Structures are given as structure tokens and as C-alpha cells.
mmCIF file of C-alpha atoms in Angstrom:
data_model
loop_
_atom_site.group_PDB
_atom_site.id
_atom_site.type_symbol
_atom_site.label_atom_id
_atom_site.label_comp_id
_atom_site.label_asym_id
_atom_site.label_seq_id
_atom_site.Cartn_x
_atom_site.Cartn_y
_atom_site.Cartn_z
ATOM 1 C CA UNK A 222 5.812 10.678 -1.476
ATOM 2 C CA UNK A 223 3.937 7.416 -0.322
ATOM 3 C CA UNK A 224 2.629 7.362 3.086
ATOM 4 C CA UNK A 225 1.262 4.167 4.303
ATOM 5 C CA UNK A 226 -1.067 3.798 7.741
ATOM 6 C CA UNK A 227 -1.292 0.500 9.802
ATOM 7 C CA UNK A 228 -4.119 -0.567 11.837
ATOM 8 C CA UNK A 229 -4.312 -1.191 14.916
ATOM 9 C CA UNK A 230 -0.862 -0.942 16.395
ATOM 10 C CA UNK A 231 -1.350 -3.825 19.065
ATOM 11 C CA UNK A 232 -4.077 -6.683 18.726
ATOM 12 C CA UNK A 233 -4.710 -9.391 20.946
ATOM 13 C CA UNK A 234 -6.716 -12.585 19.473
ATOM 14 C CA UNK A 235 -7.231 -15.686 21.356
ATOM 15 C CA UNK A 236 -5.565 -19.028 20.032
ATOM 16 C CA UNK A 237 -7.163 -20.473 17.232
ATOM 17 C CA UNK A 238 -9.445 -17.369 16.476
ATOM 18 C CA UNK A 239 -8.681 -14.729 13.057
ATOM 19 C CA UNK A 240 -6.360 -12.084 13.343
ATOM 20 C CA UNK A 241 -6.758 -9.063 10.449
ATOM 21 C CA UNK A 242 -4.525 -6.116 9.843
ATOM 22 C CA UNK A 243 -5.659 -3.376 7.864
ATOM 23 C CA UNK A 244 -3.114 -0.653 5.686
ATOM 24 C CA UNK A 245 -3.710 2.608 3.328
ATOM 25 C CA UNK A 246 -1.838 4.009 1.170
ATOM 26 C CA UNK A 247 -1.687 7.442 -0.913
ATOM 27 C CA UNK A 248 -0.261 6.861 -3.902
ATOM 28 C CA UNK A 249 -2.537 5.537 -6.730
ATOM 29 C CA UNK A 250 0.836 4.572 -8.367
ATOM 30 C CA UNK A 251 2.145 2.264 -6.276
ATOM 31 C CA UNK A 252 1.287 -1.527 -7.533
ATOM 32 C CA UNK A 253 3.353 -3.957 -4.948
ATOM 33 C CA UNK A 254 2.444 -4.646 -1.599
ATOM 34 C CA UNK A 255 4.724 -6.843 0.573
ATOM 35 C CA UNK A 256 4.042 -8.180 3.987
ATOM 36 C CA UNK A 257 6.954 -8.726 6.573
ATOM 37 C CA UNK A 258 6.526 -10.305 10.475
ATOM 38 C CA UNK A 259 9.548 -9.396 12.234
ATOM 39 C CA UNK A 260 10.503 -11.132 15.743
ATOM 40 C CA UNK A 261 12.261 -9.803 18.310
ATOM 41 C CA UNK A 262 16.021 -9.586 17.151
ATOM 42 C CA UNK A 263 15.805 -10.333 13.847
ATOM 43 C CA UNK A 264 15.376 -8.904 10.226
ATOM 44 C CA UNK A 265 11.662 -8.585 8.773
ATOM 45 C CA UNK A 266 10.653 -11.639 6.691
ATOM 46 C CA UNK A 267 8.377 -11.776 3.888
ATOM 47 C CA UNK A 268 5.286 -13.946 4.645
ATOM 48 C CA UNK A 269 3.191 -13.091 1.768
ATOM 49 C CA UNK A 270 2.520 -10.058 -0.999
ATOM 50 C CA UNK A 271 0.368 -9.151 -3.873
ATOM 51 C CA UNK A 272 0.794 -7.265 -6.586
ATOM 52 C CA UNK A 273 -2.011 -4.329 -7.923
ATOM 53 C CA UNK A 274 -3.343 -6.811 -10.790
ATOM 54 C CA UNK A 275 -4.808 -8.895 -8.074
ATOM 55 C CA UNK A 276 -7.246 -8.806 -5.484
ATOM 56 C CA UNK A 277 -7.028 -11.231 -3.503
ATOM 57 C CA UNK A 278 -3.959 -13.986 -2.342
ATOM 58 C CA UNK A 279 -3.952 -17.409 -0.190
ATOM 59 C CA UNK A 280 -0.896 -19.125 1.335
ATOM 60 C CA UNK A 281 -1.785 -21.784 3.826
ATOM 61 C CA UNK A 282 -3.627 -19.796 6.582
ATOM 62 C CA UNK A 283 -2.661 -16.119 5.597
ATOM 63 C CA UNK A 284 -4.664 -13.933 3.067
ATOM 64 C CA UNK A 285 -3.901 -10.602 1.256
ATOM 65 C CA UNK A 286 -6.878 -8.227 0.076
ATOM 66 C CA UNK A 287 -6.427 -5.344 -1.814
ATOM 67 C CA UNK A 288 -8.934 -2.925 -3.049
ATOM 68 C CA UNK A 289 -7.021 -0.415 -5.153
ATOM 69 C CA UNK A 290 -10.087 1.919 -5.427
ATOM 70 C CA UNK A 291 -10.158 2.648 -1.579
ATOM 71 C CA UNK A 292 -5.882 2.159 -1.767
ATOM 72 C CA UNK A 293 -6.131 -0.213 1.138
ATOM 73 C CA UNK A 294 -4.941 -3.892 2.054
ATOM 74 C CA UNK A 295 -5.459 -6.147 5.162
ATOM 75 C CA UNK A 296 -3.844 -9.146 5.954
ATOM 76 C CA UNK A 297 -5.766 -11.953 7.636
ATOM 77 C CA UNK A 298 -4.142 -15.056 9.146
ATOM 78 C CA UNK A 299 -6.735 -18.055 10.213
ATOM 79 C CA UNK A 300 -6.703 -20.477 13.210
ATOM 80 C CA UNK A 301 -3.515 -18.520 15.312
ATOM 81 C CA UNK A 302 -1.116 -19.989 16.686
ATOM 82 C CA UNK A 303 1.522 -18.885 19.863
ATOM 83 C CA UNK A 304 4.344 -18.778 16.817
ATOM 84 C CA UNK A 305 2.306 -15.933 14.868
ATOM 85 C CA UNK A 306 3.051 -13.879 17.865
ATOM 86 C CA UNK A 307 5.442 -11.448 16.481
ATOM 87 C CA UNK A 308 5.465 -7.798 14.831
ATOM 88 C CA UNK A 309 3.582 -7.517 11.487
ATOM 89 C CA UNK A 310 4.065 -4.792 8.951
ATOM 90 C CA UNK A 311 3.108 -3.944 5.842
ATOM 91 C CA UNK A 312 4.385 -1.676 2.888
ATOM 92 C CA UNK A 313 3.959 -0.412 -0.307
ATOM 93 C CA UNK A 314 6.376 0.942 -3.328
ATOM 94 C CA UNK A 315 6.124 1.339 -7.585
ATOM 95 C CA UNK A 316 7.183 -1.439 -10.030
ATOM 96 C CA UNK A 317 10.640 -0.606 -11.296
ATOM 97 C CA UNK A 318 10.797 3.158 -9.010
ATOM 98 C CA UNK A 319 13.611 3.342 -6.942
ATOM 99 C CA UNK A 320 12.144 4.791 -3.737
ATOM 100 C CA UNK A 321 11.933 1.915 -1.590
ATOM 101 C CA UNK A 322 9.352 0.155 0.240
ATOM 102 C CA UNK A 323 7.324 2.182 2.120
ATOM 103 C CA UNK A 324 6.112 0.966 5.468
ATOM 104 C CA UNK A 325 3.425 1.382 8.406
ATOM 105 C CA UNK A 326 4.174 1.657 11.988
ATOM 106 C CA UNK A 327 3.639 -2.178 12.600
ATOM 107 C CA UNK A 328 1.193 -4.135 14.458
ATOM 108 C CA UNK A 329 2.152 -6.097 17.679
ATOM 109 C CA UNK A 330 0.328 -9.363 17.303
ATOM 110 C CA UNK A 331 -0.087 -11.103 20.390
ATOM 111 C CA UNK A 332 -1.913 -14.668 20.719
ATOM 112 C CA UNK A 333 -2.826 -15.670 24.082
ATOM 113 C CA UNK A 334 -3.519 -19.204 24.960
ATOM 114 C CA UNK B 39 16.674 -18.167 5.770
ATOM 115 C CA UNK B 40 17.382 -15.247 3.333
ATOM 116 C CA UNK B 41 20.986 -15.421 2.420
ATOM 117 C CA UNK B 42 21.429 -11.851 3.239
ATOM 118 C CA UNK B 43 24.166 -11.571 6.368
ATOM 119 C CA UNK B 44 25.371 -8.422 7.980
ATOM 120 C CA UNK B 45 28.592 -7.420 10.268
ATOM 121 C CA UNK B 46 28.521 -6.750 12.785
ATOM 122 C CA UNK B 47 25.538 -7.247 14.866
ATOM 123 C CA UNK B 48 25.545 -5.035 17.577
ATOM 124 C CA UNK B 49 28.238 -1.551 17.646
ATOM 125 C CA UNK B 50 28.099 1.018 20.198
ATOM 126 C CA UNK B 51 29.790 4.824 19.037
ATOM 127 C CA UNK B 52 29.942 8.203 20.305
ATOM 128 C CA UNK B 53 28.411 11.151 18.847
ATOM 129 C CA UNK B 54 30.648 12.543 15.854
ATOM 130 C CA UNK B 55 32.079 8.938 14.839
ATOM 131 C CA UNK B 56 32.089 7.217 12.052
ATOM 132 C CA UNK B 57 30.615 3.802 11.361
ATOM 133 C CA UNK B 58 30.821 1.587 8.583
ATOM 134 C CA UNK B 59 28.725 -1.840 8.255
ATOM 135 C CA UNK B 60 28.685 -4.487 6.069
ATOM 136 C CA UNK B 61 25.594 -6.471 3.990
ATOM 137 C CA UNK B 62 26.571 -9.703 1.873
ATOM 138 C CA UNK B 63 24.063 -11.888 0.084
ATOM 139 C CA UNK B 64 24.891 -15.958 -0.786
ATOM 140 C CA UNK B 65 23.463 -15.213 -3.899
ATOM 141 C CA UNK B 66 24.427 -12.832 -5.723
ATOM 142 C CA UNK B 67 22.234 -9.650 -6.637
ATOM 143 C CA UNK B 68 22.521 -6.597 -8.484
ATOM 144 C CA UNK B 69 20.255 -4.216 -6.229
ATOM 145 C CA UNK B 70 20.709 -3.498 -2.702
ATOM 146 C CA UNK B 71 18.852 -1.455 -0.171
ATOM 147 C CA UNK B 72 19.528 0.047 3.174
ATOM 148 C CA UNK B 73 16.801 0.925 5.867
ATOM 149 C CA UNK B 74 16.730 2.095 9.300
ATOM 150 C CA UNK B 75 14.417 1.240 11.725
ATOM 151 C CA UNK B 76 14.348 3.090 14.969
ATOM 152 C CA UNK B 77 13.000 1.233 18.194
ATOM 153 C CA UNK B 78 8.721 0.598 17.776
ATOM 154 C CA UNK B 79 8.777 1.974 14.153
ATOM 155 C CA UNK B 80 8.604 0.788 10.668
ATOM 156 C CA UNK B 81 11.652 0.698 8.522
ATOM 157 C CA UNK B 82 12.644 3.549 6.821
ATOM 158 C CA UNK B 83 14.465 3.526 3.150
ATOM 159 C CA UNK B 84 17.973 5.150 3.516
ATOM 160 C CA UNK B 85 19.209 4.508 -0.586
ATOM 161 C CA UNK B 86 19.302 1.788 -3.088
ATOM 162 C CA UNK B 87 22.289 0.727 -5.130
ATOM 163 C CA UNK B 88 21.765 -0.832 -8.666
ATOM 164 C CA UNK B 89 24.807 -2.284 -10.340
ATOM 165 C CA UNK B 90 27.130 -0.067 -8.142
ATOM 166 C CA UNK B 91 25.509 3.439 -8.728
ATOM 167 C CA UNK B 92 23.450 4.891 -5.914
ATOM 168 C CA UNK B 93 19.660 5.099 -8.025
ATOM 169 C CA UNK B 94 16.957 6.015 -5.111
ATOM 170 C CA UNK B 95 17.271 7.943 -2.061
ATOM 171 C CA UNK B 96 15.026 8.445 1.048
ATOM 172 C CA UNK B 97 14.885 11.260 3.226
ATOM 173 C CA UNK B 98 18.293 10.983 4.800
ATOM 174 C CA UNK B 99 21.342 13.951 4.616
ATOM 175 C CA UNK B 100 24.694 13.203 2.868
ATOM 176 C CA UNK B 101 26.506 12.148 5.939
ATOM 177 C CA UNK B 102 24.948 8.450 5.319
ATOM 178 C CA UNK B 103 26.508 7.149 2.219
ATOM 179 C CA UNK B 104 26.997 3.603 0.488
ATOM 180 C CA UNK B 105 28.713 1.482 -2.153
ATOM 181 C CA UNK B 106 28.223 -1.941 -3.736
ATOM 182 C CA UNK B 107 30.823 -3.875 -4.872
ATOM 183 C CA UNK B 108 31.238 -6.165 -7.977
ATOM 184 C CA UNK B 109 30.446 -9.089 -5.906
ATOM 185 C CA UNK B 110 27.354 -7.348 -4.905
ATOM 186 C CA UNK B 111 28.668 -7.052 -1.054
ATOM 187 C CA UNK B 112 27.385 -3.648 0.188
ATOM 188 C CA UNK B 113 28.591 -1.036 3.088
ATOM 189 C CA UNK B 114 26.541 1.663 4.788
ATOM 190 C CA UNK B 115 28.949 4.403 5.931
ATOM 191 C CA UNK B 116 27.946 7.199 8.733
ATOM 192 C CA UNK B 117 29.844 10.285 9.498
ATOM 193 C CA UNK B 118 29.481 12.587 12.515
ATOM 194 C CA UNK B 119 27.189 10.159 14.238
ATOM 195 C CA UNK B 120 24.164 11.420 16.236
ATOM 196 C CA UNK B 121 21.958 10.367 19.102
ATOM 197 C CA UNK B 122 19.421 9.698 16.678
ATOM 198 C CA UNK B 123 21.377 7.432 14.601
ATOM 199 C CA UNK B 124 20.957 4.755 16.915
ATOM 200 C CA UNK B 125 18.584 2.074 15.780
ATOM 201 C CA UNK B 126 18.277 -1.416 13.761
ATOM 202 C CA UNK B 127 20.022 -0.922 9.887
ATOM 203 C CA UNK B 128 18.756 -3.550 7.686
ATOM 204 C CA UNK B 129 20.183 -4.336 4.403
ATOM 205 C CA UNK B 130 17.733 -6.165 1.804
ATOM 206 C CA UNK B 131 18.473 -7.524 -1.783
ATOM 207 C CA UNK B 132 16.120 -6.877 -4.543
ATOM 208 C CA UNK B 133 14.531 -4.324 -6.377
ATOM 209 C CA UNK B 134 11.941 -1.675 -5.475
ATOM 210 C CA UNK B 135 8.533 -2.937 -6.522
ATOM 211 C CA UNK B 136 9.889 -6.381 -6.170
ATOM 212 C CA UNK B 137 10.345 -9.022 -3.453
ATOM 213 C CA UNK B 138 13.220 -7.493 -1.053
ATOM 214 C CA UNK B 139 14.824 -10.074 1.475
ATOM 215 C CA UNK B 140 16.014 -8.412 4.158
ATOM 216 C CA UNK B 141 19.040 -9.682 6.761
ATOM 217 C CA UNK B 142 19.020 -9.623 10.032
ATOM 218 C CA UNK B 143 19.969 -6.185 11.345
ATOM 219 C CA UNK B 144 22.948 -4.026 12.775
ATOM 220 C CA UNK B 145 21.590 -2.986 15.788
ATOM 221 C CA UNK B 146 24.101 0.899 16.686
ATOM 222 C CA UNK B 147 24.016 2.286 20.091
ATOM 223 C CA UNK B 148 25.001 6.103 19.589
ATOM 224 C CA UNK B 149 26.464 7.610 23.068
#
């Protein structure tokens, strides 16, 4: 089955400075690749995803890469804020399987004034 | 907001009960998911449900078992509860491959 890994588990950026998150994956097969921040006491929530026909995606100040030669992703979220602070985790699953998503172990994303 | 609500938040059972909770979406959809998240870890898929037939299964024994309903309302049951049931359940709505919303969370405290 899929395994996905998440790097690093905790990261610390100063306010206003880049914050990147890097995932791999080991199935070739698998072609979507969600992103989810989840604060404390609630529900992850989709903040951006891409799909294996594309590289590269932009909302606002968060990016998705994705090099499906290496199978690996990062997220990258410009000029931090205090409300990015949160729990960040990414996953992967097939197009139309019915396996689920896949996830990493999270990253603890903490911006410090 | 995702539109995906579960019941009830928090439950707290004893080893060898039985739980059942609850997942309904505002807007209707035909495929449901159920994942359990244990404290500092990712989610994990339990099953998925696709117009009321179970169609995708993690790594999870019979004991946890679902159904959907025609209004595409959803229930995770849990016989002989262990310790190491307790954690976060998260139901989501959508398809595998495809944008899953997820709501916010049963949290079960196994004693």
C-alpha cells in the first residue's frame, strides 16, 4: 500500500519569513495530493491540492510542488502569519481507488512573533 | 465551514462496549469516509461507503463497521471497544482521489 513521509515534524519560522513542508510517497500510482491544516479541536481542512498532471499550484500565499519523478511534494506558505500556526499534513491516494487518503505524521507549524 | 457535522463530540466507554457515532453532510453526497486519528498522528482510513455499499477498506478488523443511509447520513459502529480505540474519528464526504471535506471529529475516551 501507499506510505507517505512528512518532513520535519515540528518547524519554527519567524513572522513574516517562508515556511516549507516536504512529503514522499511510494506509489507511482497515486495522482492526487491534498493538503489539510488542522487546529487544535477541530477536523482537518483543505487549504490547497494538486493533482499529478501538474507541477506546480498558487493560492494567495501557499504553493504546492510536485515532482512525480522523485514522488515528492512540499508545501510552501509566504510572509507567516500567528494564524498559520496550526498542524499541517499532507496525503496522497489514486483517482477513482477506494483506499483512502493516505497521510504523513504532520508537521507542527509554529510562528513566533 | 464544510457542511459535514458529527454527534457527538466527545464519548467516554469502557473496554468491551459498543459505540456508535454519527456523520451528516448539508449537502448531500454519495461517498463517505471514516478515519481515525490517534493523539500526534496522521489520520488513518477506516472504510469508505459509496451509494450505501462498503467499497474500500483500511487496515482495521471487523469489529469497526458502517452504513450510509439514503440521505447520505453515515454511522461508524465499534464493538468490544479497546484501549486503543480511543482517539479523534473523522468522517469526510467525497471520493478517494478527490477533494474529501472532513467534519470536525468525535473525540472517544476508552477506559
Amino acid at each position: 500500500g501507499e506510505n507517505v513521509e512528512q518532513h520535519p515534524s515540528t518547524l519554527s519560522v519567524q513572522e513574516g519569513d517562508s515556511a516549507v513542508i516536504k512529503c514522499t510517497y511510494s506509489d507511482s500510482a497515486s495522482n492526487y495530493f491534498p493538503w489539510y491544516k488542522q487546529e487544535l479541536g477541530k477536523g482537518p481542512q483543505l487549504i490547497i491540492d494538486i493533482r499529478s498532471n501538474v507541477g506546480e499550484k498558487k493560492d494567495q500565499r501557499i504553493a504546492v510542488t510536485l515532482n512525480k519523478t522523485a514522488k515528492h511534494f512540499s508545501l510552501h506558505i509566504t510572509e507567516t502569519q500567528p494564524e498559520d500556526s496550526a498542524v499541517y499534513f499532507c496525503a496522497a491516494s489514486k483517482r477513482g481507488g477506494a483506499d483512502g487518503l493516505t497521510f504523513g505524521k504532520g508537521t507542527h507549524l509554529i510562528i513566533q512573533p | 465551514e464544510t457542511g459535514v457535522t458529527q454527534s457527538p463530540t466527545h464519548l467516554i466507554k469502557t473496554r468491551g462496549q459498543q459505540v456508535t457515532l454519527r456523520c451528516s453532510s448539508q449537502s448531500g453526497h454519495n461517498t463517505v469516509s471514516w478515519y481515525q486519528q490517534a493523539l500526534g498522528q496522521g489520520p488513518q482510513f477506516i472504510f469508505q461507503y459509496y451509494r450505501e455499499e462498503e467499497n474500500g477498506r483500511g487496515n482495521f478488523p471487523p469489529r469497526f463497521s458502517g452504513l450510509q443511509f439514503p440521505n447520505y447520513s453515515s454511522e461508524l459502529n465499534v464493538n468490544a471497544l479497546e484501549l486503543d480505540d480511543s482517539a479523534l474519528y473523522l468522517c469526510a464526504k467525497g471520493r478517494a482521489g478527490e477533494t474529501q471535506y472532513f467534519g470536525p471529529g468525535t473525540r472517544l475516551l476508552v477506559l
